[in-house]
XYZ file of C-alpha atoms in Angstrom:
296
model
C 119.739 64.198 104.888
C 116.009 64.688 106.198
C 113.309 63.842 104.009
C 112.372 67.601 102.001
C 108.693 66.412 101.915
C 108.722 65.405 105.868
C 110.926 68.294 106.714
C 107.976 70.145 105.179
C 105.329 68.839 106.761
C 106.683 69.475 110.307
C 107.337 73.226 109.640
C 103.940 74.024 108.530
C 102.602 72.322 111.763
C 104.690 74.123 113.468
C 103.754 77.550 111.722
C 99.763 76.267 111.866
C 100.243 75.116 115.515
C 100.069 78.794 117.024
C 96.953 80.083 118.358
C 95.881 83.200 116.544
C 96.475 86.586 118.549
C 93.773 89.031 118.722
C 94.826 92.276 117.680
C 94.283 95.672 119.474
C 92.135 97.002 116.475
C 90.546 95.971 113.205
C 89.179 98.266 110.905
C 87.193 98.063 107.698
C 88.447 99.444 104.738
C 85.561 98.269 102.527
C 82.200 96.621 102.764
C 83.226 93.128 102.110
C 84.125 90.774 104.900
C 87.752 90.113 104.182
C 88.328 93.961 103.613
C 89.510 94.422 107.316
C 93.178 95.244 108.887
C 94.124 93.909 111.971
C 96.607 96.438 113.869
C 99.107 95.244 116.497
C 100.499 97.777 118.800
C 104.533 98.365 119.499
C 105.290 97.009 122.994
C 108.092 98.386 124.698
C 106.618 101.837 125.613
C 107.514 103.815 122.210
C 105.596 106.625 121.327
C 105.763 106.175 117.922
C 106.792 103.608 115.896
C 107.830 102.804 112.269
C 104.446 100.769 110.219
C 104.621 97.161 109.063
C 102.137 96.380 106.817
C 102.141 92.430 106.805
C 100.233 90.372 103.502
C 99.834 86.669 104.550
C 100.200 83.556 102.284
C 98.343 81.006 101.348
C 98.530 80.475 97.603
C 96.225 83.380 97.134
C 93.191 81.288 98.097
C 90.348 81.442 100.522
C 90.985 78.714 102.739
C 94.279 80.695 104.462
C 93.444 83.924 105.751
C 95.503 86.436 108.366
C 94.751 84.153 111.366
C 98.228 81.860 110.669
C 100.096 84.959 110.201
C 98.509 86.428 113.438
C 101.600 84.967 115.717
C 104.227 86.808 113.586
C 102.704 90.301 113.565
C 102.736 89.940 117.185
C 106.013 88.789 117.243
C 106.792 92.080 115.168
C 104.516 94.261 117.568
C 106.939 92.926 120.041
C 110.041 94.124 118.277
C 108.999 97.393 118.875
C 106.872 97.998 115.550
C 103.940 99.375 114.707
C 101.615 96.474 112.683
C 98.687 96.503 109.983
C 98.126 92.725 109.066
C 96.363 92.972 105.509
C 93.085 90.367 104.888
C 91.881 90.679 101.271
C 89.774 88.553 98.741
C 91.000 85.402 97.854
C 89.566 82.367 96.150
C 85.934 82.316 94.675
C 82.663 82.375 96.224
C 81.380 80.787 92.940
C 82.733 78.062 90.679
C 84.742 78.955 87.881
C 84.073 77.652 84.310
C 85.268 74.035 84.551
C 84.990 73.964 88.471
C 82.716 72.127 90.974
C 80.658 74.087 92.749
C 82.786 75.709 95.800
C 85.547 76.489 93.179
C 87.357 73.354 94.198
C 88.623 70.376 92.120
C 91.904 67.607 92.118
C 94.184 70.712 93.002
C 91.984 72.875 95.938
C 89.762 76.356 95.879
C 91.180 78.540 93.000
C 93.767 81.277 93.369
C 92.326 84.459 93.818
C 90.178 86.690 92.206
C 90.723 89.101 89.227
C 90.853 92.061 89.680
C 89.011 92.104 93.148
C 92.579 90.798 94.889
C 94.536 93.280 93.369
C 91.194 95.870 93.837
C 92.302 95.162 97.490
C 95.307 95.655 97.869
C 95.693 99.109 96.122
C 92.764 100.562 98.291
C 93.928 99.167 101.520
C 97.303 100.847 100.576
C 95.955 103.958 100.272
C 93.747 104.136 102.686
C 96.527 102.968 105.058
C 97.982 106.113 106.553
C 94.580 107.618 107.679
C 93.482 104.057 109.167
C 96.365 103.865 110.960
C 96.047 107.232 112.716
C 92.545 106.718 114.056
C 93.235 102.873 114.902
C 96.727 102.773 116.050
C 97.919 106.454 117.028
C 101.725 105.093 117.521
C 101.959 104.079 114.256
C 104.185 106.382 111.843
C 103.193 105.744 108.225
C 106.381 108.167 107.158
C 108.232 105.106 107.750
C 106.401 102.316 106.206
C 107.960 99.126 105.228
C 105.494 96.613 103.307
C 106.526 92.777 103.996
C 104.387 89.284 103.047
C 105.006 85.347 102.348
C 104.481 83.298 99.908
C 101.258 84.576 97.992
C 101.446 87.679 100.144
C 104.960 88.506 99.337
C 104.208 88.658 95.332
C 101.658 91.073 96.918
C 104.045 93.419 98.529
C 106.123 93.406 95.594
C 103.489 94.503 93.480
C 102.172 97.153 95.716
C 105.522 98.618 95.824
C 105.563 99.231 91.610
C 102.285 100.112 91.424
C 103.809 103.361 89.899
C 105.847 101.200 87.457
C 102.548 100.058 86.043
C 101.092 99.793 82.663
C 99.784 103.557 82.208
C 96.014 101.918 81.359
C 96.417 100.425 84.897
C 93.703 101.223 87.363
C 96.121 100.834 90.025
C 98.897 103.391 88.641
C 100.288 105.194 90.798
C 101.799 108.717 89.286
C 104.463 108.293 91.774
C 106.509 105.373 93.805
C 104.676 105.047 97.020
C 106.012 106.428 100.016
C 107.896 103.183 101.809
C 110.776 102.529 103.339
C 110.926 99.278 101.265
C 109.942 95.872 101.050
C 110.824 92.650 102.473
C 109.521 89.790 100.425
C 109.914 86.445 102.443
C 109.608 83.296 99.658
C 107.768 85.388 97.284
C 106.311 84.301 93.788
C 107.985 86.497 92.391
C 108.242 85.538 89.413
C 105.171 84.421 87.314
C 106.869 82.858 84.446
C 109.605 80.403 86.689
C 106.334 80.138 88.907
C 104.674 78.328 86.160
C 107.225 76.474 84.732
C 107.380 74.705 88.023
C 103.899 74.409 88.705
C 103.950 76.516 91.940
C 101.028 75.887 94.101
C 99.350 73.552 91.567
C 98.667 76.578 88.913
C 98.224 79.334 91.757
C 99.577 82.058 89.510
C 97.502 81.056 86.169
C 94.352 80.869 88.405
C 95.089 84.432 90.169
C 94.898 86.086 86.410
C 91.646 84.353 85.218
C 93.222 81.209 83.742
C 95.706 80.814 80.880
C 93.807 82.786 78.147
C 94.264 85.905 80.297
C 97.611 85.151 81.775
C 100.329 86.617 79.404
C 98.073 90.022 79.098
C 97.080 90.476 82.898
C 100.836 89.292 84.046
C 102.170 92.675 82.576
C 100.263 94.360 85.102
C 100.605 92.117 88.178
C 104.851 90.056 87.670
C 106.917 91.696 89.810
C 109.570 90.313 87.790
C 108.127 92.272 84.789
C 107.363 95.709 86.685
C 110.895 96.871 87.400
C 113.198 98.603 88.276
C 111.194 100.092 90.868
C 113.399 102.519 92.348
C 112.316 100.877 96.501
C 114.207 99.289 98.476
C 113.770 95.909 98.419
C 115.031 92.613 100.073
C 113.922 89.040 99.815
C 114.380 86.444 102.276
C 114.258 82.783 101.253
C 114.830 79.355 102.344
C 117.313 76.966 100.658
C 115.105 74.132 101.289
C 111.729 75.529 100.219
C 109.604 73.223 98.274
C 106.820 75.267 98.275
C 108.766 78.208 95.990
C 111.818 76.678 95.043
C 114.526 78.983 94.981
C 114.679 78.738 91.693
C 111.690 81.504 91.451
C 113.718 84.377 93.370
C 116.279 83.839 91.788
C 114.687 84.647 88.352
C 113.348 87.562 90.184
C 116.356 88.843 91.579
C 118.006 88.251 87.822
C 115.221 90.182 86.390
C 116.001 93.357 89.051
C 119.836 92.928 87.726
C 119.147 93.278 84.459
C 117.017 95.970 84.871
C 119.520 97.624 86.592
C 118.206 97.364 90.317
C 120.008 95.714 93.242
C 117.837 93.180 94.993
C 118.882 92.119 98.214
C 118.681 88.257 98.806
C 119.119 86.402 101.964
C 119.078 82.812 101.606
C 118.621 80.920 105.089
C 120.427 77.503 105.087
C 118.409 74.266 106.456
C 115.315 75.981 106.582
C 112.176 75.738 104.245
C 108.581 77.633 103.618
C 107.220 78.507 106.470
C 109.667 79.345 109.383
C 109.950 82.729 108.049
C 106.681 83.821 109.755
C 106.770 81.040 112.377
C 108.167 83.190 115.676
C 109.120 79.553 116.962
C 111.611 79.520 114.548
C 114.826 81.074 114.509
C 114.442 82.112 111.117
C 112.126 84.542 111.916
C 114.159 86.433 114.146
C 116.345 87.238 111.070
C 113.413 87.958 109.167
C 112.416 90.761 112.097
C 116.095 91.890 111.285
C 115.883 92.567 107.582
C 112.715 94.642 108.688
C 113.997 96.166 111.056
C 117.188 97.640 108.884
C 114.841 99.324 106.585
C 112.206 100.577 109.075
C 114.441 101.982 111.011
């Protein structure tokens, strides 16, 4: 049996060994650097084409941006759909409490920032649809299917219930968002299991503020708390992932059954974090699959 820790190791350089793709159009949707989509174009002559909007891992911190996931939005673009690849604010441009300055330490840069991350990815969201029409014409936001990994897959989960959330919620929505659904590939999904197992050294408690703020601000940001949501919504995992264990969709996919929601789960055999967005991989092709089934 190979080595989980090696086996690791060579998928993410795999995954990291890519060179990035330029896109055919970025577009600000705020004043900050990492408020920017990158829009790939659907090859194969189409004149329109169902939206992908594509959140990118990376443990929610600053170090991994949309570059890494540049090769799979391509490869998506290349599948015939229409792609937004989502950059938002991650890490901290100054220390936290506690932290060195650079907002690193023994375990890396911290986990995102409250609330500017989640600031983010609500106003990208809705600014989508009319970004999308000037930058990438083909593009049909009608059919809109949100997918991300790792980090970025809690993300699309979350924008997906945004109308699920607390009513005080500056990021309520009065009604579920217009999607096609969601495909979550090895999301944290679930903050609680997330932190039981140390996820990401601590990603999750450092995305909230730290552990004074965690069990108030995860009512507004768990996916495995904000349900049912009423969208369709599939998750594709690895059985060998020890970056998310299993063990974290699986409490999500739990939670959706008790609250009465079907969650779809697709659990890849022999495969771990990151050839889900690595278009070397044959993974990934099933991963363009899933998408495809609800875009279409």
């Amino acid at each position: 049996m190979p080595d989980p820790v090696a086996r690791d190791a060579a998928e993410a350089e795999s995954l990291f060994s890519h060179p990035a793709v330029e896109p055919d159009a970025s577009v600000a949707y705020g004043a900050h650097p990492d408020q920017v989509v990158d829009f790939y174009a659907p090859r194969g002559g189409r004149e329109t084409a169902p939206l992908v909007v594509v959140f990118h891992g990376g443990a929610w911190r600053a170090p991994y941006d949309r570059r890494h996931v540049s090769p799979f939005a391509d490869y998506l673009a290349r599948t015939g759909l229409a792609v937004a690849s989502v950059e938002y604010r991650r890490g901290r441009d100054i220390p936290q409490q506690g932290q060195p300055e650079g907002g690193g330490g023994a375990s890396g840069p911290v986990a995102g920032r409250w609330p500017e991350t989640f600031d983010d990815v609500a106003t990208v969201l809705d600014a989508l649809p009319g970004l999308a029409r000037e930058a990438l014409p083909q593009a049909d936001p009608r059919r809109t299917v949100l997918t991300g990994h790792s980090a970025g897959g809690h993300l699309a989960l979350w924008a997906a219930a945004r109308h699920v959330l607390p009513a005080e919620s500056p990021w309520r929505l009065d009604g579920p968002p217009p999607l096609r659904g969601v495909v979550a590939l090895s999301p944290i999904a679930d903050f609680e299991r997330a932190v039981e197992l140390d996820v990401c050294s601590g990603a999750a408690v450092q995305l909230l503020g730290g552990e004074s703020e965690f069990k108030e601000r995860r009512g507004h940001t768990d996916p495995a708390v904000l349900l049912p949501t009423g969208i369709a919504t599939a998750v594709v995992h690895g059985r060998t992932d020890i970056v998310v264990p299993p063990a974290v969709v699986e409490a999500f996919v739990e939670a959706a059954a008790r609250a009465g929601e079907t969650v779809g789960l697709t659990v890849l055999e022999d495969v771990g974090h990151f050839p889900l967005v690595d278009p070397a991989a044959d993974a990934c092709a099933v991963v363009a699959e899933e998408i495809a089934q609800l875009a279409w």
